[in-house]
Coordinates of C-alpha atoms and ligand atoms in Angstrom, one line a residue:
M1396 CA 75.3 120.9 54.6
T1397 CA 75.8 124.4 55.8
P1398 CA 78.5 125.3 58.3
A1399 CA 75.8 125.9 60.9
A1400 CA 74.4 122.4 60.3
W1401 CA 77.9 120.9 60.7
R1402 CA 78.3 122.8 63.9
R1403 CA 75.0 121.5 65.2
R1404 CA 75.9 117.9 64.4
L1405 CA 79.3 118.2 65.9
L1406 CA 78.0 119.6 69.1
A1407 CA 75.3 116.9 69.3
A1408 CA 78.1 114.3 68.8
A1409 CA 80.1 115.9 71.6
V1410 CA 77.1 115.6 73.9
A1411 CA 76.6 111.9 72.9
L1412 CA 80.3 111.2 73.4
A1413 CA 80.2 112.8 76.8
G1414 CA 77.4 110.5 77.6
G1415 CA 79.5 107.5 76.5
V1416 CA 82.4 108.6 78.6
A1417 CA 80.1 109.0 81.6
A1418 CA 78.7 105.6 81.0
V1419 CA 82.2 104.0 81.1
A1420 CA 83.0 106.0 84.2
G1421 CA 79.7 105.1 85.9
S1422 CA 80.4 101.4 85.3
Y1423 CA 83.9 101.8 86.6
A1424 CA 82.6 103.6 89.7
V1425 CA 80.5 100.6 90.5
V1426 CA 82.7 97.6 89.7
G1427 CA 86.2 99.0 89.3
D1428 CA 88.9 97.1 87.5
A1429 CA 86.9 93.9 87.2
P1430 CA 85.9 91.7 84.3
A1431 CA 82.4 93.2 84.7
F1432 CA 83.7 96.7 83.8
V1433 CA 81.9 97.7 80.7
A1434 CA 85.2 98.5 78.8
A1435 CA 86.8 95.2 79.7
P1436 CA 85.6 93.1 76.8
I1437 CA 86.6 95.7 74.2
A1438 CA 89.8 96.5 75.9
N1439 CA 90.7 92.8 75.9
L1440 CA 89.6 92.4 72.3
T1441 CA 92.1 95.0 71.1
V1442 CA 94.9 92.7 72.6
T1443 CA 93.5 89.6 70.9
L1444 CA 93.0 91.2 67.6
A1445 CA 96.1 93.4 67.5
P1446 CA 98.7 91.9 65.0
G1447 CA 101.6 90.1 66.5
V1448 CA 104.2 92.7 65.5
L1449 CA 102.2 95.4 67.2
V1450 CA 101.9 93.4 70.4
T1451 CA 105.6 92.6 70.3
F1452 CA 106.5 96.3 69.6
A1453 CA 104.2 97.3 72.4
I1454 CA 105.8 95.1 75.0
T1455 CA 109.5 95.3 73.9
V1456 CA 109.7 99.0 73.0
L1457 CA 106.9 100.6 74.9
G1458 CA 106.8 98.3 77.9
D1459 CA 104.2 99.3 80.4
L1460 CA 103.3 102.3 78.3
G1461 CA 102.3 99.9 75.6
S1462 CA 99.7 98.2 77.8
K1463 CA 98.5 101.6 79.0
L1464 CA 98.0 102.7 75.4
A1465 CA 96.2 99.5 74.6
Y1466 CA 93.9 100.0 77.6
A1467 CA 93.3 103.6 76.7
S1468 CA 92.3 102.7 73.2
G1469 CA 89.9 100.1 74.6
L1470 CA 88.3 102.7 76.8
A1471 CA 88.0 105.2 73.9
V1472 CA 86.3 102.6 71.6
T1473 CA 83.9 101.6 74.4
A1474 CA 83.1 105.3 75.1
A1475 CA 82.5 106.0 71.4
L1476 CA 80.3 102.9 71.1
L1477 CA 78.2 103.9 74.1
G1478 CA 78.1 107.4 72.7
V1479 CA 76.4 106.1 69.6
V1480 CA 73.9 104.3 71.9
V1481 CA 73.3 107.6 73.8
A1482 CA 72.6 109.4 70.5
A1483 CA 70.2 106.6 69.5
G1484 CA 68.4 106.9 72.8
R1485 CA 68.0 110.6 72.4
L1486 CA 66.8 110.2 68.8
A1487 CA 64.2 107.6 69.9
A1488 CA 62.9 110.0 72.6
A1489 CA 62.7 112.8 70.0
R1490 CA 60.8 110.6 67.5
I1491 CA 58.0 109.8 70.0
D1492 CA 58.0 113.5 70.8
R1493 CA 58.7 113.1 74.5
P1494 CA 61.8 115.1 74.9
L1495 CA 61.5 115.0 78.7
L1496 CA 61.8 111.2 78.4
A1497 CA 65.3 111.5 76.8
P1498 CA 67.3 110.7 79.9
A1499 CA 65.1 107.7 80.6
A1500 CA 65.5 106.5 77.0
V1501 CA 69.3 107.0 77.2
A1502 CA 69.4 105.1 80.5
L1503 CA 67.5 102.2 79.0
A1504 CA 69.5 102.0 75.8
V1505 CA 72.9 102.3 77.5
G1506 CA 71.8 100.0 80.3
A1507 CA 70.8 97.3 77.7
V1508 CA 74.0 97.6 75.7
A1509 CA 76.2 97.8 78.8
G1510 CA 74.5 94.8 80.2
V1511 CA 75.3 92.7 77.1
L1512 CA 78.9 93.9 77.2
A1513 CA 79.5 93.6 80.9
G1514 CA 77.2 90.7 81.7
A1515 CA 76.5 92.2 85.1
L1516 CA 73.6 94.2 86.3
D1517 CA 75.4 96.5 88.7
S1518 CA 77.9 97.5 86.0
A1519 CA 75.1 98.2 83.5
V1520 CA 73.2 100.3 86.0
G1521 CA 76.4 102.3 86.7
A1522 CA 76.8 102.9 83.0
A1523 CA 73.1 103.8 82.6
V1524 CA 73.1 106.3 85.5
G1525 CA 76.3 108.0 84.2
A1526 CA 74.9 108.4 80.7
A1527 CA 71.5 109.6 81.9
L1528 CA 73.1 112.1 84.2
V1529 CA 74.9 113.6 81.2
A1530 CA 71.7 113.6 79.2
T1531 CA 69.9 115.4 82.0
V1532 CA 72.6 118.0 82.5
A1533 CA 72.8 118.6 78.7
D1534 CA 69.1 119.6 78.6
L1535 CA 69.8 122.2 81.3
G1536 CA 71.8 124.0 78.5
G1537 CA 68.6 124.7 76.6
D1538 CA 67.1 123.4 73.4
A1539 CA 69.1 121.3 71.0
G1540 CA 69.3 123.0 67.6
T1541 CA 69.6 126.6 68.9
P1542 CA 73.1 127.8 68.2
T1543 CA 73.9 129.4 71.6
D1544 CA 72.2 126.6 73.5
D1545 CA 74.0 123.9 71.5
G1546 CA 77.3 125.3 72.6
R1547 CA 76.2 125.4 76.2
R1548 CA 74.8 121.9 76.1
A1549 CA 78.1 120.5 74.8
L1550 CA 80.0 122.4 77.5
L1551 CA 77.7 121.3 80.3
S1552 CA 77.7 117.6 79.2
G1553 CA 81.5 117.6 78.9
A1554 CA 81.7 119.0 82.5
A1555 CA 79.2 116.4 83.7
A1556 CA 81.2 113.6 82.1
L1557 CA 84.4 114.8 83.7
A1558 CA 82.7 115.0 87.0
V1559 CA 81.4 111.4 86.8
A1560 CA 84.8 110.3 85.7
A1561 CA 86.6 112.1 88.5
L1562 CA 84.0 110.7 91.0
G1563 CA 84.3 107.2 89.6
V1564 CA 88.1 107.0 89.5
G1565 CA 88.6 109.0 92.7
G1566 CA 85.9 107.1 94.6
R1567 CA 87.5 103.7 93.6
R1568 CA 91.0 104.9 94.5
A1569 CA 89.8 106.1 97.9
F1570 CA 87.4 103.3 98.9
A1571 CA 88.2 100.2 97.0
P1572 CA 91.8 99.7 96.0
S1573 CA 92.0 97.2 93.1
D1574 CA 94.6 95.0 94.8
P1575 CA 93.8 95.2 98.5
T1576 CA 96.7 94.7 100.8
P1577 CA 96.7 91.2 102.1
T1578 CA 95.3 90.6 105.6
T1579 CA 95.7 86.9 106.0
P1580 CA 98.2 85.9 108.7
V1581 CA 101.3 84.4 107.2
P1582 CA 101.6 80.7 108.2
D1583 CA 104.7 80.0 110.4
D1584 CA 106.5 77.8 107.9
V1585 CA 106.2 80.6 105.2
A1586 CA 107.2 83.2 107.7
A1587 CA 110.4 81.2 108.5
L1588 CA 111.2 81.0 104.7
L1589 CA 110.6 84.7 104.3
A1590 CA 112.9 85.4 107.3
E1591 CA 115.5 83.1 105.8
A1592 CA 115.4 85.0 102.5
E1593 CA 115.7 88.3 104.3
G1594 CA 118.7 87.0 106.3
K1595 CA 120.4 85.8 103.1
S1596 CA 119.7 89.0 101.1
L1597 CA 122.8 91.1 100.7
A1598 CA 122.8 94.5 102.4
V1599 CA 123.2 96.7 99.4
E1600 CA 121.4 99.9 98.9
G1601 CA 119.1 99.9 95.8
L1602 CA 119.2 96.1 95.5
E1603 CA 115.9 94.3 95.7
P1604 CA 115.9 91.6 98.4
L1605 CA 115.8 87.9 97.5
V1606 CA 112.0 87.8 97.9
S1607 CA 111.0 90.6 95.6
D1608 CA 109.0 93.5 97.1
H1609 CA 107.6 94.4 93.7
F1610 CA 106.9 91.3 91.6
Y1611 CA 106.6 92.2 87.9
R1612 CA 103.5 91.4 85.9
V1613 CA 102.9 90.5 82.3
D1614 CA 99.2 90.1 81.3
I1615 CA 97.8 89.8 77.8
A1616 CA 94.5 91.2 79.1
N1617 CA 93.9 94.8 80.0
V1618 CA 91.5 93.7 82.7
D1619 CA 92.5 90.5 84.4
P1620 CA 90.1 87.6 85.1
D1621 CA 88.8 87.4 88.7
P1622 CA 87.4 83.9 89.1
A1623 CA 86.0 83.1 92.4
R1624 CA 87.5 80.0 94.2
E1625 CA 84.1 78.4 94.3
D1626 CA 83.6 78.7 90.6
W1627 CA 87.1 77.6 89.6
S1628 CA 88.0 74.2 88.3
L1629 CA 91.0 72.6 86.6
R1630 CA 90.1 70.2 83.8
I1631 CA 92.7 67.6 82.6
H1632 CA 91.7 66.2 79.3
G1633 CA 92.9 65.4 75.7
A1634 CA 95.3 62.4 75.3
V1635 CA 94.6 61.0 78.8
G1636 CA 93.3 57.7 80.0
E1637 CA 90.9 59.3 82.4
E1638 CA 89.6 62.8 82.1
T1639 CA 89.8 64.5 85.5
T1640 CA 88.5 67.7 87.0
Y1641 CA 89.6 69.3 90.3
T1642 CA 87.8 71.9 92.2
F1643 CA 89.5 74.4 94.4
A1644 CA 88.3 72.5 97.5
D1645 CA 90.0 69.3 96.0
V1646 CA 93.3 71.2 95.7
E1647 CA 92.9 72.8 99.1
A1648 CA 92.5 69.3 100.7
M1649 CA 95.9 68.1 99.4
E1650 CA 99.1 68.5 101.2
H1651 CA 100.7 71.8 100.4
E1652 CA 104.4 72.7 99.9
H1653 CA 106.2 75.9 99.9
R1654 CA 108.8 76.7 97.2
F1655 CA 111.1 79.6 96.4
E1656 CA 110.9 80.1 92.7
T1657 CA 112.1 82.8 90.3
L1658 CA 110.3 84.0 87.2
R1659 CA 111.8 85.8 84.2
C1660 CA 110.0 87.1 81.1
V1661 CA 111.4 86.3 77.7
G1662 CA 110.4 89.8 76.5
E1663 CA 112.4 91.7 79.1
S1664 CA 115.5 93.8 78.3
L1665 CA 118.9 92.4 79.2
N1666 CA 119.3 94.4 82.4
G1667 CA 115.5 94.7 82.8
R1668 CA 113.3 94.1 85.9
K1669 CA 111.0 91.4 84.7
L1670 CA 112.9 89.0 87.0
D1671 CA 111.5 88.3 90.4
T1672 CA 111.3 85.7 93.2
A1673 CA 108.6 84.7 95.7
V1674 CA 107.7 81.9 98.1
W1675 CA 104.9 80.0 96.4
T1676 CA 102.5 77.6 98.2
G1677 CA 100.7 74.8 96.3
V1678 CA 100.8 71.2 95.2
P1679 CA 103.1 69.4 92.7
L1680 CA 101.4 69.1 89.3
M1681 CA 102.3 65.4 88.9
G1682 CA 100.1 64.6 91.9
L1683 CA 97.1 66.0 90.0
L1684 CA 98.2 64.5 86.6
E1685 CA 98.9 60.9 87.6
P1686 CA 95.3 59.8 88.1
A1687 CA 94.5 61.2 84.6
D1688 CA 97.1 58.8 83.0
L1689 CA 98.9 61.0 80.5
Q1690 CA 99.3 59.5 77.0
G1691 CA 100.6 62.4 74.9
E1692 CA 104.0 64.1 74.6
Y1693 CA 102.8 67.7 74.6
V1694 CA 100.7 69.8 76.8
M1695 CA 98.6 72.9 76.3
L1696 CA 97.8 75.0 79.4
R1697 CA 94.7 77.2 79.1
A1698 CA 93.6 80.1 81.2
A1699 CA 90.5 82.1 82.1
D1700 CA 91.8 85.2 80.1
G1701 CA 92.0 83.2 76.9
Y1702 CA 95.8 82.7 77.2
Y1703 CA 97.3 79.3 76.2
E1704 CA 100.8 78.0 76.0
E1705 CA 102.1 74.7 74.8
F1706 CA 105.3 72.7 75.6
P1707 CA 106.6 69.2 76.1
V1708 CA 105.0 67.1 78.8
A1709 CA 108.4 66.4 80.4
A1710 CA 108.5 69.9 81.8
L1711 CA 105.4 69.2 83.9
E1712 CA 107.3 66.6 86.0
T1713 CA 108.7 69.3 88.3
G1714 CA 105.7 71.6 87.8
F1715 CA 103.7 73.1 90.6
L1716 CA 100.2 74.4 91.0
A1717 CA 100.5 77.5 93.1
V1718 CA 97.6 78.8 95.2
G1719 CA 99.6 81.1 97.5
M1720 CA 102.4 83.6 97.2
N1721 CA 104.5 84.9 100.1
G1722 CA 102.1 83.5 102.7
Q1723 CA 99.0 85.1 101.2
P1724 CA 96.4 83.6 98.9
L1725 CA 97.6 84.0 95.3
P1726 CA 96.9 87.6 94.3
R1727 CA 94.5 88.2 91.4
A1728 CA 97.3 89.9 89.4
H1729 CA 99.4 86.7 89.7
G1730 CA 96.7 84.3 88.6
A1731 CA 94.3 83.7 91.5
P1732 CA 93.0 81.2 92.4
A1733 CA 95.7 79.0 90.9
R1734 CA 98.6 79.2 88.4
A1735 CA 101.2 76.9 87.0
L1736 CA 104.9 77.2 87.9
I1737 CA 107.3 75.4 85.5
P1738 CA 110.8 75.5 87.0
G1739 CA 113.6 76.8 84.8
H1740 CA 111.4 77.9 81.9
W1741 CA 110.6 81.4 80.7
G1742 CA 107.7 83.1 82.6
E1743 CA 105.3 82.7 79.7
I1744 CA 104.5 79.1 80.3
N1745 CA 103.8 79.8 84.0
V1746 CA 100.2 80.1 83.1
K1747 CA 98.0 82.2 85.5
W1748 CA 94.3 81.7 86.1
L1749 CA 94.9 78.2 85.0
T1750 CA 91.7 76.3 84.0
E1751 CA 92.8 73.5 81.6
I1752 CA 95.6 71.1 81.1
E1753 CA 95.1 69.5 77.7
I1754 CA 97.5 66.7 76.8
L1755 CA 98.3 66.5 73.0
D1756 CA 99.8 63.9 70.7
E1757 CA 101.2 66.5 68.4
P1758 CA 103.0 69.8 69.1
A1759 CA 100.8 72.9 68.8
T1760 CA 101.4 76.7 69.0
G1761 CA 100.9 78.9 72.1
Y1762 CA 99.8 82.5 72.3
W1763 CA 103.3 84.0 72.1
E1764 CA 104.6 81.5 69.6
E1765 CA 101.8 82.4 67.3
R1766 CA 103.2 86.0 67.5
G1767 CA 106.7 84.9 66.7
W1768 CA 108.3 84.3 70.1
H1769 CA 110.3 81.3 71.2
G1770 CA 109.6 81.4 74.9
T1771 CA 108.6 77.9 76.0
G1772 CA 112.1 76.7 76.7
P1773 CA 114.7 77.1 79.6
V1774 CA 115.8 80.6 80.5
N1775 CA 119.0 82.2 79.4
T1776 CA 121.7 82.7 82.0
V1777 CA 122.1 86.3 83.2
A1778 CA 123.9 88.5 85.7
K1779 CA 122.3 91.9 86.1
L1780 CA 123.7 95.1 87.4
W1781 CA 121.0 96.9 89.5
A1782 CA 122.9 98.8 92.1
T1783 CA 125.9 101.2 91.8
N1784 CA 126.9 102.8 95.1
R1785 CA 129.7 104.9 96.6
L1786 CA 130.6 103.6 100.0
D1787 CA 131.5 105.7 103.0
D1788 CA 135.1 104.6 102.7
G1789 CA 135.2 105.8 99.1
R1790 CA 135.0 102.4 97.4
I1791 CA 132.5 101.6 94.7
E1792 CA 129.9 98.9 95.2
V1793 CA 128.2 97.2 92.3
A1794 CA 125.6 94.5 92.8
G1795 CA 122.6 92.7 91.2
P1796 CA 120.8 89.4 90.8
A1797 CA 122.0 86.4 88.8
Y1798 CA 119.8 83.7 87.4
A1799 CA 120.2 80.6 85.3
G1800 CA 116.9 78.7 86.0
T1801 CA 117.4 75.1 87.2
R1802 CA 121.1 75.2 86.2
G1803 CA 121.8 77.4 89.1
I1804 CA 124.5 80.1 89.5
E1805 CA 128.0 78.8 90.3
S1806 CA 129.8 82.2 90.2
V1807 CA 129.6 85.8 88.9
E1808 CA 132.6 87.6 87.5
V1809 CA 133.1 91.3 87.3
S1810 CA 135.4 93.4 85.2
T1811 CA 136.1 97.1 86.0
D1812 CA 138.2 97.6 82.9
G1813 CA 135.6 97.0 80.1
G1814 CA 136.2 93.2 80.0
D1815 CA 140.1 92.9 80.0
T1816 CA 140.4 91.4 83.5
W1817 CA 137.9 89.6 85.7
T1818 CA 137.4 89.1 89.4
E1819 CA 134.9 86.8 91.2
A1820 CA 132.1 88.6 93.0
D1821 CA 130.7 87.6 96.4
L1822 CA 127.4 85.7 96.1
S1823 CA 124.5 85.4 98.5
T1824 CA 124.1 82.1 100.3
P1825 CA 121.8 80.0 98.1
L1826 CA 118.1 79.7 99.1
P1827 CA 116.6 76.2 99.1
G1828 CA 115.0 75.4 95.8
E1829 CA 115.8 74.2 92.3
D1830 CA 115.0 77.4 90.5
V1831 CA 116.1 80.4 92.4
W1832 CA 118.2 83.5 91.7
R1833 CA 121.2 84.6 93.7
Q1834 CA 122.7 88.0 94.4
W1835 CA 126.2 89.1 93.7
V1836 CA 128.2 92.1 95.0
Y1837 CA 131.6 93.5 94.3
R1838 CA 133.4 96.4 96.0
Y1839 CA 136.5 98.0 94.7
E1840 CA 138.6 101.2 94.5
A1841 CA 138.5 103.4 91.4
T1842 CA 139.6 106.9 90.6
G1843 CA 138.4 107.7 87.0
P1844 CA 135.5 106.8 84.9
H1845 CA 135.5 103.1 83.8
E1846 CA 133.4 100.4 82.3
V1847 CA 131.9 97.7 84.6
V1848 CA 131.0 94.4 82.9
V1849 CA 129.4 91.4 84.6
R1850 CA 128.8 87.8 83.6
A1851 CA 127.6 84.6 85.3
I1852 CA 128.8 81.0 85.1
D1853 CA 125.9 78.6 85.6
G1854 CA 125.8 75.4 87.6
T1855 CA 127.0 73.3 84.7
G1856 CA 130.2 75.5 84.4
T1857 CA 129.0 77.3 81.3
L1858 CA 129.8 80.9 80.8
Q1859 CA 127.0 83.3 80.0
P1860 CA 127.3 84.0 76.3
E1861 CA 128.7 87.3 75.3
D1862 CA 127.0 87.8 71.9
E1863 CA 124.3 90.4 72.2
R1864 CA 120.7 89.6 71.2
R1865 CA 117.6 91.6 71.8
A1866 CA 114.6 90.0 73.6
F1867 CA 112.7 89.0 70.4
P1868 CA 112.3 86.1 69.8
S1869 CA 114.3 83.9 72.2
G1870 CA 115.0 86.2 75.2
P1871 CA 117.8 88.7 75.7
S1872 CA 121.4 87.7 75.7
G1873 CA 124.8 89.3 76.2
W1874 CA 126.9 90.7 79.1
V1875 CA 125.5 93.6 81.1
S1876 CA 127.9 96.6 81.2
R1877 CA 127.7 100.1 82.5
S1878 CA 130.0 103.1 82.6
V1879 CA 130.7 104.2 86.1
D1880 CA 132.1 107.6 87.0
P1881 CA 133.1 107.6 90.7
D1882 CA 132.8 111.4 91.0
A1883 CA 129.2 111.2 89.8
L1884 CA 128.1 108.7 92.5
Ligands
MTE3336 N1 96.8 83.4 81.9 C1 98.0 84.1 81.7 N2 99.1 83.6 82.1 C2 100.3 84.2 81.9 C3 100.4 85.4 81.2 C4 99.1 86.0 80.7 O1 99.1 87.0 80.1 N3 98.0 85.3 81.0 N4 101.6 86.0 81.0 C5 102.7 85.1 81.0 C6 104.0 85.8 81.0 S1 104.5 86.4 79.5 C7 104.8 85.9 82.1 S2 106.4 86.5 81.9 C8 104.4 85.4 83.4 C9 104.5 86.6 84.4 O2 103.9 86.2 85.6 P1 103.6 87.4 86.7 O3 102.7 88.4 86.0 O4 103.0 86.7 87.8 O5 104.9 88.0 87.0 O6 103.1 85.0 83.4 C10 102.7 84.2 82.3 N5 101.4 83.6 82.5
MO3337 MO1 106.7 86.8 79.7

């Protein structure tokens, strides 16, 4: 091929890609961050297909950046795929020698493929309109195949794609925030618990209160499920005497309880922030399970995002099905309409968007265990150091949360000399509940730079182990330490 021919093809490909980008943006403009978003299936596929080491690297090393990269690659693949469809549509229009029909052909082709991907008409129409718009604008640049026009066509379609993307993203941001602020009035009994937690939270600058204001999220999917309450059901099957299915209305009709409960991710760093507490509303799992007559020793929880986790049935005994969080319906990000809460265990078996409880005779392997993690057991004990302040009177104030699952926290010890001597920190008054964190604070005088170390003693009297281990595969371990320079505070 001559350089001119290469250039022509390259520019035609740029036009097609711009069409693909506009198709993705058009779908986003209409449905937003929903399962019907045309990029959702491919973005989620990258997570399912990515090798375990890559997923582990992404969450432990890259953290939130990792999931952003995964999402971005899903978007790129979808845009490229729809770009090919745009090119095919244009080619078809050229074949039948009706160039004026090109935008219509593009709209049809993109609409059809997007419809299959998204499974939703509105999303497909958004994609079709976005792509057709680019195809129309490209033609304003002149005839394809003419060197100067080709350049102009590529430029124009790029600009059009950018405009659609800006409109789509900007429009969603402005008019339809993906996680709308809750509007339901908080029931009195929950309000009382929230007030209790506020009252018991230590007044320390930079320390998150006992009910977290930003609850962490860990999702395997780039685009979370969004099942409607009316469509949701929970099926209990497998090694059971009586297969049983509950609808949301069934669960709603049961008597609800409120529980403080803390969650911690096995994949977080030692002093990380994937540790949070909320007041959850729901029903004990045993009430749902008893009529099914469980006959196996293991359980597999399955969810609407394809996630699954397995663990011994015994852990279900204190388990909870949560449908509310901090006095609001359970947010989509945290598993609406219903999630499991398994006290004292790592976050990963607290399955969100729960759809199935399958009882098993033999142990099986969950999503993260297939990727090398050991995160189905009880949490490790930890005392974290989240706040370092200089008080008005010149003293230093260090503080953080401490958590040991259902073992509870008995005390927290602080060393300001790198671990040679230890003093007991003050603790927040315990919140009601079997599985809740506490806060610790310690104030002292210091002149020069020094090393602060902190460690917890759990409710069984066991000291938090000193040996340092990274998160993979069984959760982080070790004592949190930080060098403090009073003059720098
Ligand atoms: N269905 C489903 N449930 C899930 C997950 C998920 O990706 N999908 N992530 C798990 C992990 S690893 C953790 S730590 C907790 C986090 O819960 P949160 O996002 O509400 O904080 O949910 C668990 N439940
Ligand atoms: Mo997790």
